[in-house]
Short mmCIF file of C-alpha atoms in Angstrom, two decimals:
data_model
loop_
_atom_site.label_atom_id
_atom_site.label_comp_id
_atom_site.label_asym_id
_atom_site.label_seq_id
_atom_site.Cartn_x
_atom_site.Cartn_y
_atom_site.Cartn_z
CA UNK H 1 32.24 5.97 -6.97
CA UNK H 2 33.88 5.55 -3.34
CA UNK H 3 32.92 2.14 -1.93
CA UNK H 4 30.06 2.90 1.23
CA UNK H 5 30.16 0.28 4.17
CA UNK H 6 27.20 -1.55 4.87
CA UNK H 7 27.35 -0.32 8.50
CA UNK H 8 28.04 3.26 7.40
CA UNK H 9 24.97 3.21 4.95
CA UNK H 10 22.71 1.97 7.67
CA UNK H 11 23.70 4.13 9.95
CA UNK H 12 23.17 7.00 7.54
CA UNK H 13 19.76 5.43 5.85
CA UNK H 14 18.58 5.37 9.73
CA UNK H 15 19.30 9.12 11.06
CA UNK H 16 17.44 9.82 8.16
CA UNK H 17 20.68 12.24 6.83
CA UNK H 18 20.49 12.62 3.06
CA UNK H 19 23.23 10.63 0.79
CA UNK H 20 24.03 10.69 -2.37
CA UNK H 21 25.01 13.29 -4.59
CA UNK H 22 23.13 16.24 -4.11
CA UNK H 23 21.59 18.77 -6.33
CA UNK H 24 18.42 20.06 -7.83
CA UNK H 25 16.10 18.65 -10.44
CA UNK H 26 15.79 20.47 -13.49
CA UNK H 27 13.11 20.83 -16.38
CA UNK H 28 13.20 18.46 -19.12
CA UNK H 29 12.08 19.20 -22.48
CA UNK H 30 8.59 17.87 -22.76
CA UNK H 31 7.94 14.79 -25.55
CA UNK H 32 5.22 14.99 -27.83
CA UNK H 33 4.51 11.27 -26.75
CA UNK H 34 5.28 8.78 -24.25
CA UNK H 35 7.59 6.28 -26.11
CA UNK H 36 5.43 2.84 -27.62
CA UNK H 37 7.85 0.44 -26.35
CA UNK H 38 10.30 1.27 -23.26
CA UNK H 39 11.03 -2.25 -21.62
CA UNK H 40 14.24 -1.73 -22.15
CA UNK H 41 14.33 1.66 -19.57
CA UNK H 42 14.82 -1.06 -17.04
CA UNK H 43 16.23 -4.24 -15.96
CA UNK H 44 15.33 -4.14 -12.27
CA UNK H 45 11.72 -3.69 -10.35
CA UNK H 46 11.68 -2.73 -6.65
CA UNK H 47 8.21 -2.43 -5.27
CA UNK H 48 7.63 -0.86 -1.75
CA UNK H 49 3.65 -1.51 -0.92
CA UNK H 50 2.36 0.47 1.65
CA UNK H 51 -0.99 0.46 3.83
CA UNK H 52 -4.57 1.50 3.49
CA UNK H 53 -4.45 5.86 2.26
CA UNK H 54 -6.30 6.85 -0.64
CA UNK H 55 -4.81 8.77 -3.48
CA UNK H 56 -6.67 11.93 -2.26
CA UNK H 57 -5.71 11.66 1.43
CA UNK H 58 -1.71 11.52 0.69
CA UNK H 59 -1.76 13.45 -2.64
CA UNK H 60 -4.61 15.02 -3.18
CA UNK H 61 -3.28 18.76 -2.60
CA UNK H 62 0.19 18.16 -4.38
CA UNK H 63 -0.66 20.48 -7.14
CA UNK H 64 -2.95 23.55 -6.86
CA UNK H 65 -4.22 26.49 -8.81
CA UNK H 66 -1.11 28.53 -6.44
CA UNK H 67 1.32 25.30 -7.83
CA UNK H 68 0.02 23.53 -10.95
CA UNK H 69 1.31 21.11 -12.68
CA UNK H 70 4.05 21.60 -15.28
CA UNK H 71 4.03 21.71 -19.21
CA UNK H 72 0.03 22.08 -19.48
CA UNK H 73 -1.26 19.06 -17.84
CA UNK H 74 -3.77 17.92 -15.94
CA UNK H 75 -4.46 16.35 -12.29
CA UNK H 76 -7.36 14.79 -10.78
CA UNK H 77 -6.73 16.07 -6.69
CA UNK H 78 -9.05 17.98 -4.82
CA UNK H 79 -8.06 21.95 -4.80
CA UNK H 80 -9.37 22.57 -8.28
CA UNK H 81 -13.07 20.96 -6.95
CA UNK H 82 -15.52 21.78 -4.52
CA UNK H 83 -16.03 18.43 -3.17
CA UNK H 84 -17.70 18.06 0.07
CA UNK H 85 -19.94 15.09 1.49
CA UNK H 86 -22.98 15.06 3.20
CA UNK H 87 -23.74 14.52 6.84
CA UNK H 88 -26.13 11.95 7.53
CA UNK H 89 -29.17 13.04 9.48
CA UNK H 90 -28.50 11.36 12.58
CA UNK H 91 -25.00 12.40 13.23
CA UNK H 92 -24.24 15.31 15.75
CA UNK H 93 -27.30 17.35 15.64
CA UNK H 94 -25.50 20.56 15.75
CA UNK H 95 -23.96 20.30 12.39
CA UNK H 96 -26.23 19.98 9.44
CA UNK H 97 -25.64 20.06 5.48
CA UNK H 98 -21.79 18.85 4.13
CA UNK H 99 -18.06 18.69 4.99
CA UNK H 100 -15.53 20.07 2.73
CA UNK H 101 -12.41 18.22 1.92
CA UNK H 102 -9.62 20.88 4.11
CA UNK H 103 -5.80 20.07 4.72
CA UNK H 104 -4.74 18.40 7.57
CA UNK H 105 -1.29 18.50 10.01
CA UNK H 106 -2.48 15.92 12.19
CA UNK H 107 -0.29 12.85 10.51
CA UNK H 108 -2.28 10.28 12.62
CA UNK H 109 -5.38 11.19 11.22
CA UNK H 110 -8.17 9.09 10.11
CA UNK H 111 -8.36 8.26 14.10
CA UNK H 112 -9.44 6.20 14.61
CA UNK H 113 -9.19 4.06 11.52
CA UNK H 114 -12.26 3.58 8.86
CA UNK H 115 -13.79 0.82 8.01
CA UNK H 116 -12.22 -0.97 5.33
CA UNK H 117 -14.03 -4.41 4.26
CA UNK H 118 -16.12 -4.91 1.33
CA UNK H 119 -19.25 -3.40 2.73
CA UNK H 120 -18.18 -0.23 3.98
CA UNK H 121 -16.21 0.27 0.83
CA UNK H 122 -20.19 0.02 -1.08
CA UNK H 123 -20.92 2.51 1.51
CA UNK H 124 -18.20 4.72 0.40
CA UNK H 125 -18.94 4.52 -3.09
CA UNK H 126 -22.59 4.69 -3.21
CA UNK H 127 -23.65 5.97 -0.17
CA UNK H 128 -26.20 2.80 0.81
CA UNK H 129 -26.70 1.02 3.61
CA UNK H 130 -29.25 -1.97 2.42
CA UNK H 131 -30.39 -3.80 4.82
CA UNK H 132 -30.61 -0.64 6.91
CA UNK H 133 -29.93 -3.18 9.97
CA UNK H 134 -26.57 -3.14 8.64
CA UNK H 135 -25.43 0.45 10.19
CA UNK H 136 -24.04 -0.07 13.57
CA UNK H 137 -22.92 -3.82 12.73
CA UNK H 138 -19.62 -4.99 12.48
CA UNK H 139 -18.93 -6.09 8.61
CA UNK H 140 -18.66 -9.87 9.44
CA UNK H 141 -22.29 -9.35 11.30
CA UNK H 142 -24.17 -7.79 7.83
CA UNK H 143 -25.98 -9.44 5.26
CA UNK H 144 -26.77 -9.44 1.78
CA UNK H 145 -26.57 -7.31 -0.43
CA UNK H 146 -23.55 -6.28 1.90
CA UNK H 147 -24.78 -2.42 1.37
CA UNK H 148 -24.98 -2.31 -2.56
CA UNK H 149 -27.52 -1.43 -4.91
CA UNK H 150 -29.60 -3.55 -6.52
CA UNK H 151 -28.33 -1.89 -10.01
CA UNK H 152 -24.78 0.52 -10.39
CA UNK H 153 -25.20 3.86 -11.31
CA UNK H 154 -22.93 4.94 -14.51
CA UNK H 155 -22.16 6.87 -12.22
CA UNK H 156 -21.08 6.37 -8.67
CA UNK H 157 -22.05 9.35 -6.36
CA UNK H 158 -18.97 8.60 -3.91
CA UNK H 159 -20.99 10.19 -1.43
CA UNK H 160 -20.93 7.68 1.54
CA UNK H 161 -17.41 8.47 3.54
CA UNK H 162 -18.65 10.53 6.19
CA UNK H 163 -21.53 8.10 6.57
CA UNK H 164 -19.80 4.97 7.06
CA UNK H 165 -16.98 6.87 9.35
CA UNK H 166 -19.83 7.70 11.24
CA UNK H 167 -21.70 3.65 11.07
CA UNK H 168 -17.90 2.15 11.87
CA UNK H 169 -17.35 4.69 15.10
CA UNK H 170 -20.05 3.94 16.36
CA UNK H 171 -20.10 0.11 15.91
CA UNK H 172 -16.31 0.20 17.13
CA UNK H 173 -16.70 2.65 19.97
CA UNK H 174 -19.91 1.86 21.36
CA UNK H 175 -21.06 5.70 20.87
CA UNK H 176 -21.53 8.53 18.21
CA UNK H 177 -18.74 10.39 17.41
CA UNK H 178 -18.60 14.36 17.51
CA UNK H 179 -18.43 16.42 14.26
CA UNK H 180 -14.70 17.05 15.70
CA UNK H 181 -14.35 13.56 15.60
CA UNK H 182 -16.06 12.28 12.45
CA UNK H 183 -15.14 15.61 10.10
CA UNK H 184 -11.08 14.09 10.25
CA UNK H 185 -11.94 11.25 7.66
CA UNK H 186 -12.59 14.42 4.79
CA UNK H 187 -8.97 15.81 5.46
CA UNK H 188 -5.94 15.28 3.32
CA UNK H 189 -2.54 15.96 3.78
CA UNK H 190 -0.43 18.83 1.86
CA UNK H 191 2.79 18.30 0.76
CA UNK H 192 4.83 20.04 3.41
CA UNK H 193 3.33 17.38 6.03
CA UNK H 194 4.40 14.04 3.54
CA UNK H 195 7.25 15.76 1.55
CA UNK H 196 9.25 12.61 0.73
CA UNK H 197 6.24 11.08 -1.40
CA UNK H 198 5.55 14.56 -2.61
CA UNK H 199 9.07 15.09 -3.38
CA UNK H 200 9.58 11.73 -5.53
CA UNK H 201 5.69 12.27 -7.02
CA UNK H 202 6.99 15.75 -8.23
CA UNK H 203 10.62 14.70 -8.97
CA UNK H 204 9.32 11.70 -11.44
CA UNK H 205 5.56 10.27 -12.03
CA UNK H 206 3.02 10.40 -10.17
CA UNK H 207 -0.21 8.09 -11.37
CA UNK H 208 -3.30 10.18 -10.50
CA UNK H 209 -5.85 6.90 -11.79
CA UNK H 210 -4.30 4.03 -10.08
CA UNK H 211 -6.57 2.37 -8.48
CA UNK H 212 -6.54 -1.15 -6.19
CA UNK H 213 -7.49 -4.22 -7.41
CA UNK H 214 -10.77 -5.16 -4.95
CA UNK H 215 -13.10 -2.58 -3.08
CA UNK H 216 -11.94 -4.33 -0.15
CA UNK H 217 -8.67 -4.81 2.54
CA UNK H 218 -5.62 -5.69 2.60
CA UNK H 219 -4.85 -9.47 2.29
CA UNK H 220 -7.59 -9.50 -1.06
CA UNK H 221 -5.20 -6.07 -2.52
CA UNK H 222 -1.49 -7.96 -1.55
CA UNK H 223 -3.00 -10.99 -2.78
CA UNK H 224 -3.90 -9.47 -6.36
CA UNK H 225 -0.48 -7.51 -6.25
CA UNK H 226 1.23 -10.99 -6.22
CA UNK H 227 -0.95 -12.78 -8.01
CA UNK H 228 -3.69 -11.14 -10.15
CA UNK H 229 -6.86 -13.14 -8.08
CA UNK H 230 -7.53 -13.81 -4.33
CA UNK H 231 -9.00 -17.20 -4.09
CA UNK H 232 -12.45 -15.44 -4.36
CA UNK H 233 -12.02 -13.72 -1.03
CA UNK H 234 -12.67 -10.14 -0.06
CA UNK H 235 -12.49 -9.67 3.24
CA UNK H 236 -9.84 -11.02 5.52
CA UNK H 237 -11.75 -12.90 8.11
CA UNK H 238 -12.29 -15.46 8.88
CA UNK H 239 -8.88 -16.20 8.66
CA UNK H 240 -8.65 -19.86 8.13
CA UNK H 241 -10.11 -18.93 4.44
CA UNK H 242 -6.77 -18.01 3.31
CA UNK H 243 -4.92 -21.22 3.74
CA UNK H 244 -7.11 -21.95 0.18
CA UNK H 245 -5.31 -19.20 -1.24
CA UNK H 246 -3.56 -21.49 -3.63
CA UNK H 247 -3.36 -19.15 -6.98
CA UNK H 248 0.19 -19.35 -8.92
CA UNK H 249 2.12 -16.04 -7.80
CA UNK H 250 4.51 -13.93 -9.72
CA UNK H 251 7.35 -14.96 -7.52
CA UNK H 252 6.95 -18.48 -8.86
CA UNK H 253 6.53 -17.77 -12.54
CA UNK H 254 10.04 -15.44 -12.33
CA UNK H 255 11.07 -18.59 -10.59
CA UNK H 256 10.28 -20.83 -13.49
CA UNK H 257 11.12 -18.45 -16.06
CA UNK H 258 15.02 -17.73 -14.88
CA UNK H 259 14.29 -14.85 -13.00
CA UNK H 260 15.37 -14.12 -9.92
CA UNK H 261 13.46 -12.19 -7.20
CA UNK H 262 13.21 -11.79 -3.33
CA UNK H 263 10.83 -10.84 -1.09
CA UNK H 264 12.42 -8.33 2.09
CA UNK H 265 10.72 -7.38 5.58
CA UNK H 266 11.80 -5.98 9.01
CA UNK H 267 12.23 -9.01 10.97
CA UNK H 268 10.94 -7.45 13.88
CA UNK H 269 7.93 -8.98 12.58
CA UNK H 270 9.33 -12.26 12.70
CA UNK H 271 7.11 -13.40 9.61
CA UNK H 272 6.52 -11.67 6.60
CA UNK H 273 2.94 -11.18 5.43
CA UNK H 274 3.53 -12.16 1.78
CA UNK H 275 3.99 -15.99 2.99
CA UNK H 276 1.22 -16.04 5.19
CA UNK H 277 -1.13 -14.92 2.63
CA UNK H 278 0.44 -17.30 0.30
CA UNK H 279 1.87 -19.72 2.25
CA UNK H 280 1.20 -23.30 0.63
CA UNK H 281 2.69 -21.47 -2.51
CA UNK H 282 5.79 -19.95 -0.92
CA UNK H 283 7.00 -21.67 2.43
CA UNK H 284 9.52 -23.81 0.13
CA UNK H 285 11.05 -20.48 -1.14
CA UNK H 286 11.63 -19.03 2.87
CA UNK H 287 14.96 -19.52 3.70
CA UNK H 288 16.22 -18.74 -0.06
CA UNK H 289 14.25 -15.99 -1.14
CA UNK H 290 12.84 -14.05 2.15
CA UNK H 291 15.44 -11.61 3.56
CA UNK H 292 15.65 -8.93 6.07
CA UNK H 293 15.01 -5.10 5.02
CA UNK H 294 18.93 -4.81 6.13
CA UNK H 295 19.62 -7.37 3.42
CA UNK H 296 17.87 -5.58 0.90
CA UNK H 297 19.74 -2.63 1.66
CA UNK H 298 23.22 -3.82 1.18
CA UNK H 299 22.07 -5.92 -1.85
CA UNK H 300 21.25 -2.37 -3.55
CA UNK H 301 23.91 -0.43 -2.73
CA UNK H 302 25.83 -3.74 -3.69
CA UNK H 303 24.14 -4.11 -6.82
CA UNK H 304 23.27 -7.76 -6.20
CA UNK H 305 19.58 -7.32 -6.14
CA UNK H 306 17.19 -9.63 -8.03
CA UNK H 307 15.04 -8.52 -10.88
CA UNK H 308 11.85 -8.38 -8.79
CA UNK H 309 12.04 -6.86 -5.27
CA UNK H 310 9.26 -6.61 -3.40
CA UNK H 311 9.43 -4.52 0.49
CA UNK H 312 7.12 -5.33 2.68
CA UNK H 313 7.33 -2.08 5.49
CA UNK H 314 7.30 -3.26 9.44
CA UNK H 315 3.24 -3.76 10.49
CA UNK H 316 4.10 -5.14 14.16
CA UNK H 317 6.27 -3.30 16.51
CA UNK H 318 6.48 0.56 15.77
CA UNK H 319 5.25 -0.19 12.44
CA UNK H 320 6.11 2.11 9.82
CA UNK H 321 3.38 1.04 7.48
CA UNK H 322 1.44 4.28 7.75
CA UNK H 323 -1.77 2.21 8.19
CA UNK H 324 -4.33 4.56 10.07
CA UNK H 325 -5.20 3.95 14.04
CA UNK H 326 -7.07 0.84 15.03
CA UNK H 327 -8.66 0.76 18.43
CA UNK H 328 -10.27 -1.76 19.79
CA UNK H 329 -11.19 -0.39 23.40
CA UNK H 330 -12.32 2.68 23.94
CA UNK H 331 -10.54 5.27 22.50
CA UNK H 332 -7.59 3.81 23.30
CA UNK H 333 -5.11 3.89 20.05
CA UNK H 334 -1.45 2.92 18.47
CA UNK H 335 -0.01 5.98 17.53
CA UNK H 336 0.44 5.63 13.50
CA UNK H 337 1.93 8.53 12.20
CA UNK H 338 2.59 8.33 8.47
CA UNK H 339 5.86 10.52 9.29
CA UNK H 340 7.60 6.33 10.06
CA UNK H 341 6.59 5.27 6.43
CA UNK H 342 8.26 8.65 5.08
CA UNK H 343 11.06 7.60 6.31
CA UNK H 344 11.12 4.32 4.85
CA UNK H 345 10.51 5.33 1.46
CA UNK H 346 13.71 7.75 1.77
CA UNK H 347 15.45 5.24 2.99
CA UNK H 348 14.61 2.87 -0.20
CA UNK H 349 15.14 5.85 -2.40
CA UNK H 350 18.44 6.61 -0.65
CA UNK H 351 19.81 3.32 -1.61
CA UNK H 352 18.69 3.15 -5.18
CA UNK H 353 20.08 6.48 -5.99
CA UNK H 354 23.39 5.39 -4.32
CA UNK H 355 23.67 2.37 -6.64
CA UNK H 356 26.26 2.29 -9.24
CA UNK H 357 27.47 -1.33 -10.11
CA UNK H 358 28.46 -1.76 -13.56
CA UNK H 359 27.28 -5.43 -13.53
CA UNK H 360 24.60 -5.59 -11.14
CA UNK H 361 21.24 -3.47 -10.33
CA UNK H 362 21.85 0.50 -10.34
CA UNK H 363 20.23 3.87 -10.46
CA UNK H 364 20.34 3.38 -14.25
CA UNK H 365 18.26 0.26 -14.58
CA UNK H 366 16.06 0.26 -11.91
CA UNK H 367 12.22 1.21 -11.79
CA UNK H 368 11.53 1.63 -8.22
CA UNK H 369 7.93 2.09 -7.66
CA UNK H 370 5.91 3.28 -4.52
CA UNK H 371 2.61 2.48 -3.70
CA UNK H 372 -0.19 1.29 -0.60
CA UNK H 373 -2.45 -2.05 -0.72
CA UNK H 374 -5.75 -0.03 -0.82
CA UNK H 375 -6.99 3.25 0.35
CA UNK H 376 -9.01 1.53 3.78
CA UNK H 377 -12.03 3.72 4.10
CA UNK H 378 -9.75 6.88 3.54
CA UNK H 379 -11.67 9.63 1.14
CA UNK H 380 -10.97 9.83 -2.31
CA UNK H 381 -13.18 11.37 -5.29
CA UNK H 382 -12.82 9.74 -8.43
CA UNK H 383 -14.97 6.63 -9.35
CA UNK H 384 -12.96 2.70 -9.80
CA UNK H 385 -13.84 1.43 -12.95
CA UNK H 386 -14.50 -1.47 -14.35
CA UNK H 387 -12.19 -4.55 -14.42
CA UNK H 388 -11.90 -7.93 -15.83
CA UNK H 389 -12.30 -10.80 -13.48
CA UNK H 390 -9.72 -13.34 -12.54
CA UNK H 391 -11.26 -16.47 -14.78
CA UNK H 392 -13.87 -16.42 -17.27
CA UNK H 393 -16.06 -18.54 -15.47
CA UNK H 394 -15.65 -16.85 -11.62
CA UNK H 395 -16.07 -19.93 -9.13
CA UNK H 396 -18.11 -18.64 -6.10
CA UNK H 397 -16.90 -15.42 -4.55
CA UNK H 398 -17.33 -14.25 -1.17
CA UNK H 399 -20.09 -11.74 -0.30
CA UNK H 400 -20.75 -12.17 -4.01
CA UNK H 401 -18.82 -10.16 -5.39
CA UNK H 402 -17.72 -10.74 -8.88
CA UNK H 403 -14.69 -9.33 -8.95
CA UNK H 404 -15.54 -6.97 -12.05
CA UNK H 405 -14.98 -3.23 -10.56
CA UNK H 406 -11.62 -1.89 -8.90
CA UNK H 407 -11.03 -0.11 -5.47
CA UNK H 408 -11.09 2.84 -4.86
CA UNK H 409 -7.22 5.01 -5.74
CA UNK H 410 -4.23 4.83 -4.01
CA UNK H 411 -1.14 7.02 -4.53
CA UNK H 412 1.26 5.41 -6.67
CA UNK H 413 4.86 6.95 -7.83
CA UNK H 414 7.23 5.54 -10.49
CA UNK H 415 10.81 6.84 -9.84
CA UNK H 416 13.41 6.32 -12.86
CA UNK H 417 16.44 8.18 -14.82
CA UNK H 418 14.29 8.02 -17.78
CA UNK H 419 11.07 9.72 -16.23
CA UNK H 420 11.33 13.67 -16.82
CA UNK H 421 10.45 15.42 -13.54
CA UNK H 422 6.56 16.34 -13.09
CA UNK H 423 4.83 14.07 -15.06
CA UNK H 424 1.69 13.09 -14.26
CA UNK H 425 0.67 9.03 -15.80
CA UNK H 426 -3.43 9.82 -16.21
CA UNK H 427 -4.40 6.31 -17.63
CA UNK H 428 -6.23 3.87 -15.46
CA UNK H 429 -3.77 1.60 -13.73
CA UNK H 430 -4.00 -1.03 -10.74
CA UNK H 431 -1.98 -3.67 -9.07
CA UNK H 432 -2.10 -6.18 -11.83
CA UNK H 433 0.03 -3.36 -14.25
CA UNK H 434 3.11 -4.14 -12.49
CA UNK H 435 2.36 -8.29 -13.17
CA UNK H 436 1.31 -7.48 -16.35
CA UNK H 437 4.60 -5.47 -17.14
CA UNK H 438 7.36 -7.86 -15.88
CA UNK H 439 5.55 -10.41 -18.10
CA UNK H 440 6.30 -8.04 -21.54
CA UNK H 441 9.39 -7.90 -20.48
CA UNK H 442 10.61 -11.49 -19.15
CA UNK H 443 8.04 -13.19 -21.68
CA UNK H 444 6.43 -14.85 -18.66
CA UNK H 445 3.19 -15.51 -19.72
CA UNK H 446 -0.19 -14.14 -17.45
CA UNK H 447 -1.58 -15.81 -14.32
CA UNK H 448 -5.29 -15.38 -14.58
CA UNK H 449 -7.52 -13.06 -17.12
CA UNK H 450 -7.15 -10.09 -14.60
CA UNK H 451 -3.47 -8.92 -15.46
CA UNK H 452 -4.06 -10.52 -19.45
CA UNK H 453 -6.07 -7.51 -19.44
CA UNK H 454 -4.23 -5.03 -17.68
CA UNK H 455 -2.34 -2.11 -18.70
CA UNK H 456 0.84 -1.92 -18.76
CA UNK H 457 3.79 0.34 -17.33
CA UNK H 458 5.71 0.35 -20.98
CA UNK H 459 4.54 3.80 -21.56
CA UNK H 460 5.52 5.73 -18.54
CA UNK H 461 9.57 6.47 -20.00
CA UNK H 462 9.28 9.90 -21.25
CA UNK H 463 13.43 10.52 -21.39
CA UNK H 464 15.80 8.40 -24.07
CA UNK H 465 19.12 9.54 -21.78
CA UNK H 466 19.05 8.98 -18.44
CA UNK H 467 18.82 11.67 -15.74
CA UNK H 468 22.11 11.86 -13.58
CA UNK H 469 21.46 11.12 -9.65
CA UNK H 470 23.09 14.74 -9.02
CA UNK H 471 19.89 16.00 -10.78
CA UNK H 472 17.13 13.86 -8.82
CA UNK H 473 15.55 15.44 -6.08
CA UNK H 474 16.48 15.60 -2.81
CA UNK H 475 13.99 13.84 -0.18
CA UNK H 476 13.85 15.39 3.73
CA UNK H 477 11.58 13.74 6.50
CA UNK H 478 9.94 15.13 8.83
CA UNK H 479 11.57 14.79 12.04
CA UNK H 480 9.01 14.05 14.18
CA UNK H 481 9.58 13.29 18.17
CA UNK H 482 8.99 9.14 18.84
CA UNK H 483 5.75 9.14 21.29
CA UNK H 484 7.33 6.60 23.55
CA UNK H 485 9.72 4.30 24.61
CA UNK H 486 9.82 0.48 23.63
CA UNK H 487 7.92 -0.59 26.59
CA UNK H 488 4.95 1.83 25.35
CA UNK H 489 5.07 0.63 21.93
CA UNK H 490 5.15 -2.87 23.27
CA UNK H 491 2.34 -3.05 25.66
CA UNK H 492 -0.13 -1.23 23.23
CA UNK H 493 -3.03 -3.06 21.95
CA UNK H 494 -2.18 -4.59 18.68
CA UNK H 495 -4.26 -2.72 16.29
CA UNK H 496 -6.78 -4.15 13.58
CA UNK H 497 -4.25 -4.82 10.71
CA UNK H 498 -1.86 -6.23 13.59
CA UNK H 499 -4.44 -8.67 14.90
CA UNK H 500 -5.28 -9.80 11.21
CA UNK H 501 -1.43 -10.63 10.89
CA UNK H 502 -1.45 -12.70 13.81
CA UNK H 503 -4.74 -13.94 13.35
CA UNK H 504 -3.63 -15.43 10.05
CA UNK H 505 -0.30 -17.11 11.43
CA UNK H 506 -2.07 -18.32 14.23
CA UNK H 507 -4.77 -19.98 11.05
CA UNK H 508 -1.78 -21.47 9.31
CA UNK H 509 -0.16 -22.71 12.54
CA UNK H 510 -3.11 -24.59 13.97
CA UNK H 511 -6.52 -24.04 11.93
CA UNK H 512 -8.10 -21.98 14.53
CA UNK H 513 -10.12 -18.55 13.84
CA UNK H 514 -9.30 -17.38 17.08
CA UNK H 515 -6.36 -16.35 18.82
CA UNK H 516 -5.78 -17.97 22.42
CA UNK H 517 -6.35 -16.14 25.57
CA UNK H 518 -3.93 -12.85 26.44
CA UNK H 519 -2.53 -12.33 22.82
CA UNK H 520 -3.43 -8.81 22.88
CA UNK H 521 -0.77 -6.33 22.77
CA UNK H 522 2.08 -5.73 20.79
CA UNK H 523 4.38 -7.53 22.53
CA UNK H 524 1.45 -10.61 23.10
CA UNK H 525 1.27 -10.86 19.21
CA UNK H 526 5.29 -10.95 18.56
CA UNK H 527 5.88 -13.69 21.21
CA UNK H 528 2.88 -15.55 19.43
CA UNK H 529 4.66 -14.99 16.26
CA UNK H 530 8.11 -16.65 17.20
CA UNK H 531 5.45 -19.88 18.58
CA UNK H 532 3.95 -19.94 15.02
CA UNK H 533 7.21 -19.96 13.45
CA UNK H 534 8.62 -23.30 16.17
CA UNK H 535 5.21 -24.90 14.64
CA UNK H 536 5.90 -23.95 10.64
CA UNK H 537 9.42 -25.04 11.03
CA UNK H 538 10.06 -22.23 8.93
CA UNK H 539 13.23 -20.04 8.40
CA UNK H 540 14.93 -17.15 6.73
CA UNK H 541 18.65 -17.80 6.12
CA UNK H 542 19.41 -16.15 2.94
CA UNK H 543 21.46 -13.16 4.61
CA UNK H 544 24.93 -13.24 3.18
CA UNK H 545 26.69 -9.89 4.57
#
């Protein structure tokens, strides 16, 4: 294989040019059943976790009656169903009835951001606001039982997405939305508008029953992905509580069992979110195991990856995490197209496809997992299943949640040469399935009862002979114009996730909940994070190229 310089690779990756051998995927022979145990089909795991999109929102139209899934498989999407959500009686009086699922080509939608905290997701799933005084409140002001019905029905109605979107819009914007403003919560992207993840979902395997770990927002779900627990917390705020999140992580377990790992993040973010969520556990590894995304690209192509690579998208400046817009003042929003996230998926995929080391990671021995931390209040129609709580005697938990049920479905795609084109994995899976799989692979033992009782991924592989890279699909991100210059992005108000990111850093550094006055824009947030780094005296020096 011809050598490719790091500089040339980064130039090609950044430009969106497809690299690696060209070719089209070809049909493979359908195996009668997945092999019973395929842990020998990978030696390296790469995870890219994006932000706040449901399965239906991203991949609901992946297959349709006009373009059905291959091999007679079924697919739990939206195209075969007559799905809609009722419009509450207090909404825009010009329209009555319900809003059907529909296709969308506006890549900033849903705009503004839906409610994603635990009480909002309860309304999404059960169509309830309990007590009624919670209706137009911010989540931190809501009262018990936090919109949860007294007894959970066997069949969740899944009918409150429009209602909650209207309620959240009213609380965040100070006015009721129009029909055209709230109908977008029922919109889903067709494949041509999210071509990268759609191409990989069809070219390898899509999981159509992968649920996030908690019916709530970012910090708790990323914590479950990393340590199968969240310290009993379900919401991001108040931020200082996360200092108490001291559960052992999968990174430490790998370290203690002689396996290698790294967290990769974009240095433009100053700090990685994973470090902040697990600060007491991971701060000792900052200099050795937390690296830049550029370092990942180099190590991947050079065959120098650790056994487990966890990649964070860029969350602050010109973010590519796919998080929907989240206005703070009036109708001012930060551009939040999914296209930058698509480019990020493409870049990681091409790096893996290009890797061909004879002694380290390469395209033959790498399992690439693309997923999202949570659904973020975006519409989905599939009921979340029950789950095992992390602990037998579950300690006191935030908002009285028992951690006995999963959250909303998220889009998850598996890329491996041992997966045939067009595979659909319909087993109920969740974030802790990744911990369970690595535990089985490397004899790590379980972290909590949640990962112990989670299904593993060992049965996703259905080929005995790996597919050569020249048969892998070619991904082509959309060429979307940038909406502004550097100053435009720096001067935008931080969205809700970005404020949470900076707020958590502030809590760790100072113990305070509120950000100092004047920390409002993206530039303010980045400058403040630089000050936090000085206070914490943390540095990242694992770059070796």
